[in-house]
mmCIF file with all atom_site columns, C-alpha atoms in Angstrom:
data_model
loop_
_atom_site.group_PDB
_atom_site.id
_atom_site.type_symbol
_atom_site.label_atom_id
_atom_site.label_alt_id
_atom_site.label_comp_id
_atom_site.label_asym_id
_atom_site.label_entity_id
_atom_site.label_seq_id
_atom_site.pdbx_PDB_ins_code
_atom_site.Cartn_x
_atom_site.Cartn_y
_atom_site.Cartn_z
_atom_site.occupancy
_atom_site.B_iso_or_equiv
_atom_site.pdbx_formal_charge
_atom_site.auth_seq_id
_atom_site.auth_comp_id
_atom_site.auth_asym_id
_atom_site.auth_atom_id
_atom_site.pdbx_PDB_model_num
ATOM 1   C CA . MET Q 1 1   ? 17.421 30.185 67.674 1.00 58.00 ? 1   MET Q CA 1
ATOM 2   C CA . PRO Q 1 2   ? 15.494 27.135 68.940 1.00 60.00 ? 2   PRO Q CA 1
ATOM 3   C CA . GLU Q 1 3   ? 17.465 23.898 68.792 1.00 60.00 ? 3   GLU Q CA 1
ATOM 4   C CA . GLY Q 1 4   ? 16.856 21.832 65.670 1.00 66.00 ? 4   GLY Q CA 1
ATOM 5   C CA . GLU Q 1 5   ? 15.505 24.677 63.539 1.00 75.00 ? 5   GLU Q CA 1
ATOM 6   C CA . VAL Q 1 6   ? 17.216 25.805 60.351 1.00 86.00 ? 6   VAL Q CA 1
ATOM 7   C CA . ASP Q 1 7   ? 18.905 29.188 60.623 1.00 93.00 ? 7   ASP Q CA 1
ATOM 8   C CA . PRO Q 1 8   ? 17.000 31.297 58.048 1.00 94.00 ? 8   PRO Q CA 1
ATOM 9   C CA . GLU Q 1 9   ? 20.238 33.075 57.127 1.00 95.00 ? 9   GLU Q CA 1
ATOM 10  C CA . LEU Q 1 10  ? 21.457 29.809 55.603 1.00 96.00 ? 10  LEU Q CA 1
ATOM 11  C CA . PHE Q 1 11  ? 18.880 29.941 52.795 1.00 97.00 ? 11  PHE Q CA 1
ATOM 12  C CA . SER Q 1 12  ? 20.385 32.921 50.959 1.00 97.00 ? 12  SER Q CA 1
ATOM 13  C CA . LYS Q 1 13  ? 23.898 31.951 52.006 1.00 97.00 ? 13  LYS Q CA 1
ATOM 14  C CA . ASP Q 1 14  ? 23.454 28.514 50.431 1.00 97.00 ? 14  ASP Q CA 1
ATOM 15  C CA . LEU Q 1 15  ? 22.032 30.029 47.240 1.00 97.00 ? 15  LEU Q CA 1
ATOM 16  C CA . ALA Q 1 16  ? 24.999 32.388 46.929 1.00 97.00 ? 16  ALA Q CA 1
ATOM 17  C CA . ALA Q 1 17  ? 27.371 29.463 47.565 1.00 97.00 ? 17  ALA Q CA 1
ATOM 18  C CA . LEU Q 1 18  ? 25.605 27.401 44.877 1.00 97.00 ? 18  LEU Q CA 1
ATOM 19  C CA . MET Q 1 19  ? 26.031 30.222 42.379 1.00 97.00 ? 19  MET Q CA 1
ATOM 20  C CA . GLU Q 1 20  ? 29.706 30.428 43.309 1.00 97.00 ? 20  GLU Q CA 1
ATOM 21  C CA . LYS Q 1 21  ? 30.096 26.669 42.797 1.00 97.00 ? 21  LYS Q CA 1
ATOM 22  C CA . LEU Q 1 22  ? 28.367 26.884 39.410 1.00 97.00 ? 22  LEU Q CA 1
ATOM 23  C CA . GLN Q 1 23  ? 30.587 29.834 38.491 1.00 97.00 ? 23  GLN Q CA 1
ATOM 24  C CA . LEU Q 1 24  ? 27.620 32.151 38.035 1.00 96.00 ? 24  LEU Q CA 1
ATOM 25  C CA . PRO Q 1 25  ? 28.776 35.676 38.857 1.00 96.00 ? 25  PRO Q CA 1
ATOM 26  C CA . SER Q 1 26  ? 25.162 36.889 38.805 1.00 97.00 ? 26  SER Q CA 1
ATOM 27  C CA . ALA Q 1 27  ? 21.734 35.705 37.752 1.00 97.00 ? 27  ALA Q CA 1
ATOM 28  C CA . ILE Q 1 28  ? 18.104 36.692 37.388 1.00 98.00 ? 28  ILE Q CA 1
ATOM 29  C CA . LEU Q 1 29  ? 16.390 34.975 40.299 1.00 98.00 ? 29  LEU Q CA 1
ATOM 30  C CA . CYS Q 1 30  ? 12.790 33.801 40.127 1.00 98.00 ? 30  CYS Q CA 1
ATOM 31  C CA . GLY Q 1 31  ? 11.064 32.361 43.172 1.00 98.00 ? 31  GLY Q CA 1
ATOM 32  C CA . LEU Q 1 32  ? 7.602  31.434 44.380 1.00 98.00 ? 32  LEU Q CA 1
ATOM 33  C CA . SER Q 1 33  ? 6.537  31.890 48.014 1.00 97.00 ? 33  SER Q CA 1
ATOM 34  C CA . MET Q 1 34  ? 9.451  30.876 50.266 1.00 96.00 ? 34  MET Q CA 1
ATOM 35  C CA . GLY Q 1 35  ? 11.640 30.631 47.161 1.00 97.00 ? 35  GLY Q CA 1
ATOM 36  C CA . GLY Q 1 36  ? 10.754 34.219 46.387 1.00 98.00 ? 36  GLY Q CA 1
ATOM 37  C CA . HIS Q 1 37  ? 11.686 35.302 49.900 1.00 98.00 ? 37  HIS Q CA 1
ATOM 38  C CA . ILE Q 1 38  ? 15.025 33.507 49.600 1.00 98.00 ? 38  ILE Q CA 1
ATOM 39  C CA . SER Q 1 39  ? 15.632 35.263 46.266 1.00 98.00 ? 39  SER Q CA 1
ATOM 40  C CA . LEU Q 1 40  ? 14.657 38.585 47.860 1.00 98.00 ? 40  LEU Q CA 1
ATOM 41  C CA . GLN Q 1 41  ? 17.073 38.069 50.749 1.00 98.00 ? 41  GLN Q CA 1
ATOM 42  C CA . THR Q 1 42  ? 19.831 37.084 48.333 1.00 98.00 ? 42  THR Q CA 1
ATOM 43  C CA . ALA Q 1 43  ? 19.349 40.401 46.503 1.00 98.00 ? 43  ALA Q CA 1
ATOM 44  C CA . ILE Q 1 44  ? 19.573 42.197 49.851 1.00 98.00 ? 44  ILE Q CA 1
ATOM 45  C CA . ARG Q 1 45  ? 22.578 40.319 51.249 1.00 98.00 ? 45  ARG Q CA 1
ATOM 46  C CA . TYR Q 1 46  ? 24.467 39.572 48.013 1.00 98.00 ? 46  TYR Q CA 1
ATOM 47  C CA . PRO Q 1 47  ? 23.413 42.359 45.606 1.00 98.00 ? 47  PRO Q CA 1
ATOM 48  C CA . GLU Q 1 48  ? 26.322 41.689 43.255 1.00 97.00 ? 48  GLU Q CA 1
ATOM 49  C CA . ARG Q 1 49  ? 24.888 38.219 42.627 1.00 97.00 ? 49  ARG Q CA 1
ATOM 50  C CA . VAL Q 1 50  ? 21.406 39.327 41.515 1.00 98.00 ? 50  VAL Q CA 1
ATOM 51  C CA . ARG Q 1 51  ? 20.778 41.013 38.156 1.00 98.00 ? 51  ARG Q CA 1
ATOM 52  C CA . ALA Q 1 52  ? 17.007 41.060 38.593 1.00 98.00 ? 52  ALA Q CA 1
ATOM 53  C CA . LEU Q 1 53  ? 14.202 39.519 40.633 1.00 98.00 ? 53  LEU Q CA 1
ATOM 54  C CA . VAL Q 1 54  ? 10.935 37.830 39.712 1.00 98.00 ? 54  VAL Q CA 1
ATOM 55  C CA . LEU Q 1 55  ? 8.917  37.416 42.911 1.00 98.00 ? 55  LEU Q CA 1
ATOM 56  C CA . ILE Q 1 56  ? 5.750  35.322 42.728 1.00 98.00 ? 56  ILE Q CA 1
ATOM 57  C CA . GLY Q 1 57  ? 3.434  35.196 45.741 1.00 97.00 ? 57  GLY Q CA 1
ATOM 58  C CA . THR Q 1 58  ? 6.362  36.290 47.878 1.00 98.00 ? 58  THR Q CA 1
ATOM 59  C CA . PRO Q 1 59  ? 6.091  37.180 51.563 1.00 96.00 ? 59  PRO Q CA 1
ATOM 60  C CA . PHE Q 1 60  ? 8.708  39.453 53.105 1.00 97.00 ? 60  PHE Q CA 1
ATOM 61  C CA . THR Q 1 61  ? 7.797  39.000 56.764 1.00 95.00 ? 61  THR Q CA 1
ATOM 62  C CA . ASN Q 1 62  ? 5.788  36.834 59.121 1.00 91.00 ? 62  ASN Q CA 1
ATOM 63  C CA . THR Q 1 63  ? 4.890  39.811 61.310 1.00 89.00 ? 63  THR Q CA 1
ATOM 64  C CA . PHE Q 1 64  ? 3.068  41.982 58.774 1.00 89.00 ? 64  PHE Q CA 1
ATOM 65  C CA . ASN Q 1 65  ? -0.026 42.450 60.932 1.00 83.00 ? 65  ASN Q CA 1
ATOM 66  C CA . TRP Q 1 66  ? -1.733 41.096 64.036 1.00 81.00 ? 66  TRP Q CA 1
ATOM 67  C CA . PHE Q 1 67  ? -3.016 38.043 62.138 1.00 76.00 ? 67  PHE Q CA 1
ATOM 68  C CA . GLU Q 1 68  ? 0.452  36.876 61.150 1.00 81.00 ? 68  GLU Q CA 1
ATOM 69  C CA . LYS Q 1 69  ? 1.929  37.723 64.526 1.00 82.00 ? 69  LYS Q CA 1
ATOM 70  C CA . ALA Q 1 70  ? -0.630 35.352 66.044 1.00 78.00 ? 70  ALA Q CA 1
ATOM 71  C CA . THR Q 1 71  ? -0.677 32.574 63.457 1.00 79.00 ? 71  THR Q CA 1
ATOM 72  C CA . ALA Q 1 72  ? 3.059  32.176 62.738 1.00 80.00 ? 72  ALA Q CA 1
ATOM 73  C CA . PRO Q 1 73  ? 3.917  30.867 66.237 1.00 80.00 ? 73  PRO Q CA 1
ATOM 74  C CA . PHE Q 1 74  ? 0.840  28.625 66.138 1.00 78.00 ? 74  PHE Q CA 1
ATOM 75  C CA . SER Q 1 75  ? 1.902  27.247 62.746 1.00 85.00 ? 75  SER Q CA 1
ATOM 76  C CA . ARG Q 1 76  ? 5.429  26.576 63.997 1.00 83.00 ? 76  ARG Q CA 1
ATOM 77  C CA . PHE Q 1 77  ? 4.039  24.675 66.996 1.00 84.00 ? 77  PHE Q CA 1
ATOM 78  C CA . SER Q 1 78  ? 1.247  22.792 65.233 1.00 89.00 ? 78  SER Q CA 1
ATOM 79  C CA . THR Q 1 79  ? 3.411  21.402 62.431 1.00 92.00 ? 79  THR Q CA 1
ATOM 80  C CA . ARG Q 1 80  ? 5.410  19.565 65.075 1.00 91.00 ? 80  ARG Q CA 1
ATOM 81  C CA . LEU Q 1 81  ? 2.271  17.777 66.293 1.00 93.00 ? 81  LEU Q CA 1
ATOM 82  C CA . ILE Q 1 82  ? 0.303  17.179 63.097 1.00 95.00 ? 82  ILE Q CA 1
ATOM 83  C CA . PRO Q 1 83  ? 1.377  14.229 60.928 1.00 96.00 ? 83  PRO Q CA 1
ATOM 84  C CA . LEU Q 1 84  ? 3.096  15.318 57.723 1.00 96.00 ? 84  LEU Q CA 1
ATOM 85  C CA . ARG Q 1 85  ? 0.507  13.577 55.527 1.00 96.00 ? 85  ARG Q CA 1
ATOM 86  C CA . THR Q 1 86  ? -2.276 15.547 57.236 1.00 96.00 ? 86  THR Q CA 1
ATOM 87  C CA . THR Q 1 87  ? -0.427 18.820 56.622 1.00 95.00 ? 87  THR Q CA 1
ATOM 88  C CA . ALA Q 1 88  ? 0.087  17.756 53.015 1.00 97.00 ? 88  ALA Q CA 1
ATOM 89  C CA . LYS Q 1 89  ? -3.605 17.003 52.497 1.00 97.00 ? 89  LYS Q CA 1
ATOM 90  C CA . LEU Q 1 90  ? -4.718 20.296 54.042 1.00 95.00 ? 90  LEU Q CA 1
ATOM 91  C CA . THR Q 1 91  ? -2.240 22.243 51.918 1.00 96.00 ? 91  THR Q CA 1
ATOM 92  C CA . ALA Q 1 92  ? -3.122 20.339 48.756 1.00 97.00 ? 92  ALA Q CA 1
ATOM 93  C CA . THR Q 1 93  ? -6.854 20.848 49.276 1.00 97.00 ? 93  THR Q CA 1
ATOM 94  C CA . THR Q 1 94  ? -6.430 24.594 49.825 1.00 96.00 ? 94  THR Q CA 1
ATOM 95  C CA . LEU Q 1 95  ? -4.191 25.115 46.805 1.00 97.00 ? 95  LEU Q CA 1
ATOM 96  C CA . SER Q 1 96  ? -6.024 22.944 44.283 1.00 98.00 ? 96  SER Q CA 1
ATOM 97  C CA . LYS Q 1 97  ? -9.409 24.667 44.259 1.00 96.00 ? 97  LYS Q CA 1
ATOM 98  C CA . ILE Q 1 98  ? -8.665 26.511 41.018 1.00 98.00 ? 98  ILE Q CA 1
ATOM 99  C CA . THR Q 1 99  ? -6.442 23.860 39.414 1.00 98.00 ? 99  THR Q CA 1
ATOM 100 C CA . PRO Q 1 100 ? -7.339 20.335 40.627 1.00 98.00 ? 100 PRO Q CA 1
ATOM 101 C CA . SER Q 1 101 ? -4.083 18.863 39.299 1.00 97.00 ? 101 SER Q CA 1
ATOM 102 C CA . ASN Q 1 102 ? -2.201 20.881 41.936 1.00 98.00 ? 102 ASN Q CA 1
ATOM 103 C CA . TYR Q 1 103 ? -3.364 18.324 44.495 1.00 98.00 ? 103 TYR Q CA 1
ATOM 104 C CA . GLY Q 1 104 ? -1.201 15.501 43.179 1.00 98.00 ? 104 GLY Q CA 1
ATOM 105 C CA . PHE Q 1 105 ? 1.764  17.821 42.674 1.00 97.00 ? 105 PHE Q CA 1
ATOM 106 C CA . ILE Q 1 106 ? 1.649  19.014 46.288 1.00 97.00 ? 106 ILE Q CA 1
ATOM 107 C CA . MET Q 1 107 ? 1.198  15.519 47.703 1.00 98.00 ? 107 MET Q CA 1
ATOM 108 C CA . GLU Q 1 108 ? 4.180  14.322 45.683 1.00 97.00 ? 108 GLU Q CA 1
ATOM 109 C CA . ALA Q 1 109 ? 6.305  17.256 46.879 1.00 96.00 ? 109 ALA Q CA 1
ATOM 110 C CA . PHE Q 1 110 ? 5.460  16.589 50.523 1.00 97.00 ? 110 PHE Q CA 1
ATOM 111 C CA . GLY Q 1 111 ? 6.270  12.917 49.953 1.00 96.00 ? 111 GLY Q CA 1
ATOM 112 C CA . LEU Q 1 112 ? 9.874  13.855 49.237 1.00 97.00 ? 112 LEU Q CA 1
ATOM 113 C CA . MET Q 1 113 ? 10.336 15.176 52.791 1.00 95.00 ? 113 MET Q CA 1
ATOM 114 C CA . THR Q 1 114 ? 10.510 13.601 56.206 1.00 96.00 ? 114 THR Q CA 1
ATOM 115 C CA . HIS Q 1 115 ? 8.392  15.119 58.935 1.00 96.00 ? 115 HIS Q CA 1
ATOM 116 C CA . HIS Q 1 116 ? 11.541 16.126 60.831 1.00 94.00 ? 116 HIS Q CA 1
ATOM 117 C CA . ASN Q 1 117 ? 13.046 17.993 57.881 1.00 94.00 ? 117 ASN Q CA 1
ATOM 118 C CA . PHE Q 1 118 ? 9.753  19.687 57.023 1.00 95.00 ? 118 PHE Q CA 1
ATOM 119 C CA . VAL Q 1 119 ? 9.390  20.978 60.588 1.00 94.00 ? 119 VAL Q CA 1
ATOM 120 C CA . ARG Q 1 120 ? 12.988 22.257 60.631 1.00 93.00 ? 120 ARG Q CA 1
ATOM 121 C CA . HIS Q 1 121 ? 12.683 24.106 57.324 1.00 92.00 ? 121 HIS Q CA 1
ATOM 122 C CA . TRP Q 1 122 ? 9.180  25.413 57.959 1.00 93.00 ? 122 TRP Q CA 1
ATOM 123 C CA . ALA Q 1 123 ? 10.308 26.859 61.283 1.00 92.00 ? 123 ALA Q CA 1
ATOM 124 C CA . GLY Q 1 124 ? 13.213 28.534 59.481 1.00 92.00 ? 124 GLY Q CA 1
ATOM 125 C CA . ASN Q 1 125 ? 10.820 29.893 56.871 1.00 93.00 ? 125 ASN Q CA 1
ATOM 126 C CA . LEU Q 1 126 ? 8.605  31.385 59.571 1.00 92.00 ? 126 LEU Q CA 1
ATOM 127 C CA . ARG Q 1 127 ? 11.620 33.187 61.035 1.00 93.00 ? 127 ARG Q CA 1
ATOM 128 C CA . MET Q 1 128 ? 12.688 34.848 57.765 1.00 95.00 ? 128 MET Q CA 1
ATOM 129 C CA . GLU Q 1 129 ? 12.445 38.623 58.034 1.00 96.00 ? 129 GLU Q CA 1
ATOM 130 C CA . SER Q 1 130 ? 13.027 41.315 55.394 1.00 97.00 ? 130 SER Q CA 1
ATOM 131 C CA . LYS Q 1 131 ? 10.619 44.014 56.546 1.00 95.00 ? 131 LYS Q CA 1
ATOM 132 C CA . GLY Q 1 132 ? 13.386 46.482 57.357 1.00 96.00 ? 132 GLY Q CA 1
ATOM 133 C CA . ASP Q 1 133 ? 15.494 45.783 54.269 1.00 98.00 ? 133 ASP Q CA 1
ATOM 134 C CA . LEU Q 1 134 ? 13.227 46.186 51.238 1.00 98.00 ? 134 LEU Q CA 1
ATOM 135 C CA . GLU Q 1 135 ? 14.719 49.534 50.273 1.00 97.00 ? 135 GLU Q CA 1
ATOM 136 C CA . LYS Q 1 136 ? 18.103 47.795 49.861 1.00 98.00 ? 136 LYS Q CA 1
ATOM 137 C CA . VAL Q 1 137 ? 16.866 46.019 46.727 1.00 98.00 ? 137 VAL Q CA 1
ATOM 138 C CA . LYS Q 1 138 ? 18.324 47.971 43.800 1.00 97.00 ? 138 LYS Q CA 1
ATOM 139 C CA . CYS Q 1 139 ? 17.909 45.535 40.920 1.00 98.00 ? 139 CYS Q CA 1
ATOM 140 C CA . PRO Q 1 140 ? 14.953 45.450 38.471 1.00 98.00 ? 140 PRO Q CA 1
ATOM 141 C CA . THR Q 1 141 ? 12.095 43.619 40.171 1.00 98.00 ? 141 THR Q CA 1
ATOM 142 C CA . LEU Q 1 142 ? 8.878  42.043 38.914 1.00 98.00 ? 142 LEU Q CA 1
ATOM 143 C CA . ILE Q 1 143 ? 6.207  41.162 41.467 1.00 98.00 ? 143 ILE Q CA 1
ATOM 144 C CA . LEU Q 1 144 ? 3.385  38.792 40.513 1.00 98.00 ? 144 LEU Q CA 1
ATOM 145 C CA . HIS Q 1 145 ? 0.598  37.675 42.811 1.00 98.00 ? 145 HIS Q CA 1
ATOM 146 C CA . GLY Q 1 146 ? -2.634 35.786 42.373 1.00 98.00 ? 146 GLY Q CA 1
ATOM 147 C CA . ASP Q 1 147 ? -5.898 37.665 42.726 1.00 98.00 ? 147 ASP Q CA 1
ATOM 148 C CA . ARG Q 1 148 ? -7.171 34.899 45.047 1.00 97.00 ? 148 ARG Q CA 1
ATOM 149 C CA . ASP Q 1 149 ? -3.980 34.476 47.067 1.00 96.00 ? 149 ASP Q CA 1
ATOM 150 C CA . ASN Q 1 150 ? -5.145 35.056 50.622 1.00 92.00 ? 150 ASN Q CA 1
ATOM 151 C CA . MET Q 1 151 ? -1.911 33.670 52.057 1.00 91.00 ? 151 MET Q CA 1
ATOM 152 C CA . VAL Q 1 152 ? 0.418  36.572 51.168 1.00 93.00 ? 152 VAL Q CA 1
ATOM 153 C CA . GLY Q 1 153 ? -1.850 38.877 49.180 1.00 92.00 ? 153 GLY Q CA 1
ATOM 154 C CA . ARG Q 1 154 ? -2.055 41.473 51.944 1.00 92.00 ? 154 ARG Q CA 1
ATOM 155 C CA . GLN Q 1 155 ? 1.723  42.050 51.761 1.00 95.00 ? 155 GLN Q CA 1
ATOM 156 C CA . GLN Q 1 156 ? 2.009  42.670 48.039 1.00 97.00 ? 156 GLN Q CA 1
ATOM 157 C CA . ALA Q 1 157 ? 1.146  46.384 47.862 1.00 96.00 ? 157 ALA Q CA 1
ATOM 158 C CA . GLU Q 1 158 ? 3.784  47.283 50.442 1.00 97.00 ? 158 GLU Q CA 1
ATOM 159 C CA . LEU Q 1 159 ? 6.341  44.988 48.794 1.00 98.00 ? 159 LEU Q CA 1
ATOM 160 C CA . GLY Q 1 160 ? 5.831  46.792 45.492 1.00 97.00 ? 160 GLY Q CA 1
ATOM 161 C CA . ALA Q 1 161 ? 5.822  50.254 47.053 1.00 97.00 ? 161 ALA Q CA 1
ATOM 162 C CA . ARG Q 1 162 ? 9.042  49.811 48.999 1.00 98.00 ? 162 ARG Q CA 1
ATOM 163 C CA . ILE Q 1 163 ? 11.198 48.255 46.260 1.00 98.00 ? 163 ILE Q CA 1
ATOM 164 C CA . SER Q 1 164 ? 12.250 51.144 44.054 1.00 97.00 ? 164 SER Q CA 1
ATOM 165 C CA . GLY Q 1 165 ? 10.988 50.836 40.488 1.00 97.00 ? 165 GLY Q CA 1
ATOM 166 C CA . ALA Q 1 166 ? 9.278  47.496 41.062 1.00 98.00 ? 166 ALA Q CA 1
ATOM 167 C CA . ILE Q 1 167 ? 6.718  46.400 38.483 1.00 98.00 ? 167 ILE Q CA 1
ATOM 168 C CA . MET Q 1 168 ? 3.681  44.655 39.936 1.00 98.00 ? 168 MET Q CA 1
ATOM 169 C CA . HIS Q 1 169 ? 0.916  42.660 38.268 1.00 98.00 ? 169 HIS Q CA 1
ATOM 170 C CA . THR Q 1 170 ? -2.059 40.823 39.709 1.00 98.00 ? 170 THR Q CA 1
ATOM 171 C CA . ILE Q 1 171 ? -2.549 37.472 37.991 1.00 98.00 ? 171 ILE Q CA 1
ATOM 172 C CA . THR Q 1 172 ? -6.195 36.655 37.379 1.00 98.00 ? 172 THR Q CA 1
ATOM 173 C CA . ASN Q 1 173 ? -7.843 33.435 38.518 1.00 98.00 ? 173 ASN Q CA 1
ATOM 174 C CA . ALA Q 1 174 ? -4.847 32.353 40.594 1.00 98.00 ? 174 ALA Q CA 1
ATOM 175 C CA . HIS Q 1 175 ? -4.193 31.395 44.203 1.00 97.00 ? 175 HIS Q CA 1
ATOM 176 C CA . HIS Q 1 176 ? -0.794 30.955 45.911 1.00 97.00 ? 176 HIS Q CA 1
ATOM 177 C CA . LEU Q 1 177 ? 0.499  28.504 43.295 1.00 97.00 ? 177 LEU Q CA 1
ATOM 178 C CA . THR Q 1 178 ? 0.108  31.324 40.810 1.00 98.00 ? 178 THR Q CA 1
ATOM 179 C CA . ASN Q 1 179 ? 2.295  29.854 38.077 1.00 98.00 ? 179 ASN Q CA 1
ATOM 180 C CA . LEU Q 1 180 ? 0.315  26.602 38.083 1.00 98.00 ? 180 LEU Q CA 1
ATOM 181 C CA . ASP Q 1 181 ? -3.113 28.246 38.270 1.00 98.00 ? 181 ASP Q CA 1
ATOM 182 C CA . ASN Q 1 182 ? -2.494 30.664 35.387 1.00 98.00 ? 182 ASN Q CA 1
ATOM 183 C CA . PRO Q 1 183 ? 0.785  29.744 33.657 1.00 98.00 ? 183 PRO Q CA 1
ATOM 184 C CA . ASP Q 1 184 ? -0.002 31.618 30.443 1.00 98.00 ? 184 ASP Q CA 1
ATOM 185 C CA . GLU Q 1 185 ? -0.366 34.999 32.136 1.00 98.00 ? 185 GLU Q CA 1
ATOM 186 C CA . VAL Q 1 186 ? 2.596  34.389 34.453 1.00 98.00 ? 186 VAL Q CA 1
ATOM 187 C CA . ASN Q 1 187 ? 4.838  33.405 31.541 1.00 98.00 ? 187 ASN Q CA 1
ATOM 188 C CA . ARG Q 1 188 ? 3.696  36.390 29.486 1.00 98.00 ? 188 ARG Q CA 1
ATOM 189 C CA . ARG Q 1 189 ? 4.446  38.842 32.283 1.00 98.00 ? 189 ARG Q CA 1
ATOM 190 C CA . ILE Q 1 190 ? 7.878  37.312 32.896 1.00 98.00 ? 190 ILE Q CA 1
ATOM 191 C CA . GLU Q 1 191 ? 8.713  37.358 29.183 1.00 98.00 ? 191 GLU Q CA 1
ATOM 192 C CA . GLU Q 1 192 ? 7.713  41.027 28.928 1.00 98.00 ? 192 GLU Q CA 1
ATOM 193 C CA . PHE Q 1 193 ? 9.873  41.866 31.926 1.00 98.00 ? 193 PHE Q CA 1
ATOM 194 C CA . LEU Q 1 194 ? 12.901 39.987 30.603 1.00 98.00 ? 194 LEU Q CA 1
ATOM 195 C CA . ASN Q 1 195 ? 12.583 41.618 27.204 1.00 97.00 ? 195 ASN Q CA 1
ATOM 196 C CA . GLU Q 1 196 ? 12.757 45.026 28.918 1.00 96.00 ? 196 GLU Q CA 1
ATOM 197 C CA . ILE Q 1 197 ? 15.830 44.349 31.035 1.00 94.00 ? 197 ILE Q CA 1
ATOM 198 C CA . ILE Q 1 198 ? 17.987 42.102 28.828 1.00 89.00 ? 198 ILE Q CA 1
#
C-alpha cells in the first residue's frame, strides 16, 4: 500500500469496532456511495454484525470495466495536485444539477476536511474491492440507484444479480446523491423494505 494512504480494510474494521463500542450486536446498515461500499464490506467480513443492507448508489469495485481501470489511477493522482476547493466545486456542480441545494451541502462537507485527509481517504476508497465477494452477502439487501447516476450506474445490475435475493429499485429523477434528489421515493422504498424484514 502506498505510504500515507488509508488501508481500505480499516473502513469496515472501524465500523465493526464502533458497533462493538456502542454494544450493538447487529444492525441494519444503510450507506450511500462509499458508505454503501463500507456497509457492503462489513456484511462480507463481519456477517454476524449485519442484519440487513440498504445500498444507495453503491460501487463494489473500481475495476468494473476499462473506463474505471483507466480513470481510478488518474483520479488518485489528480486529487493530490488539484486544490481541495477546486475538487469540491467540480463535485458540487456535477451533483447539484437536479437539486441545486446539493451545491451548498457538498461545499460544506468538503470544508470539514483538509486536503491531506481527503487525499488519504479518497485513495483508500479507490482501492476498495468487493468484486470477488458479493456472493458472501447472505442478509436481506435493498439496492437503490438513481436513474441519472452515471458514476456507479453501470455496476448496479451486476450488484443486484450477484447478491442472493437482493431487491433493486431505480429511483427516478436522481443522480448520485439519490436520497437528496428524490427523498420521497428513497424513503418509501426503504420503509417498504424494513416493513418486510422486521
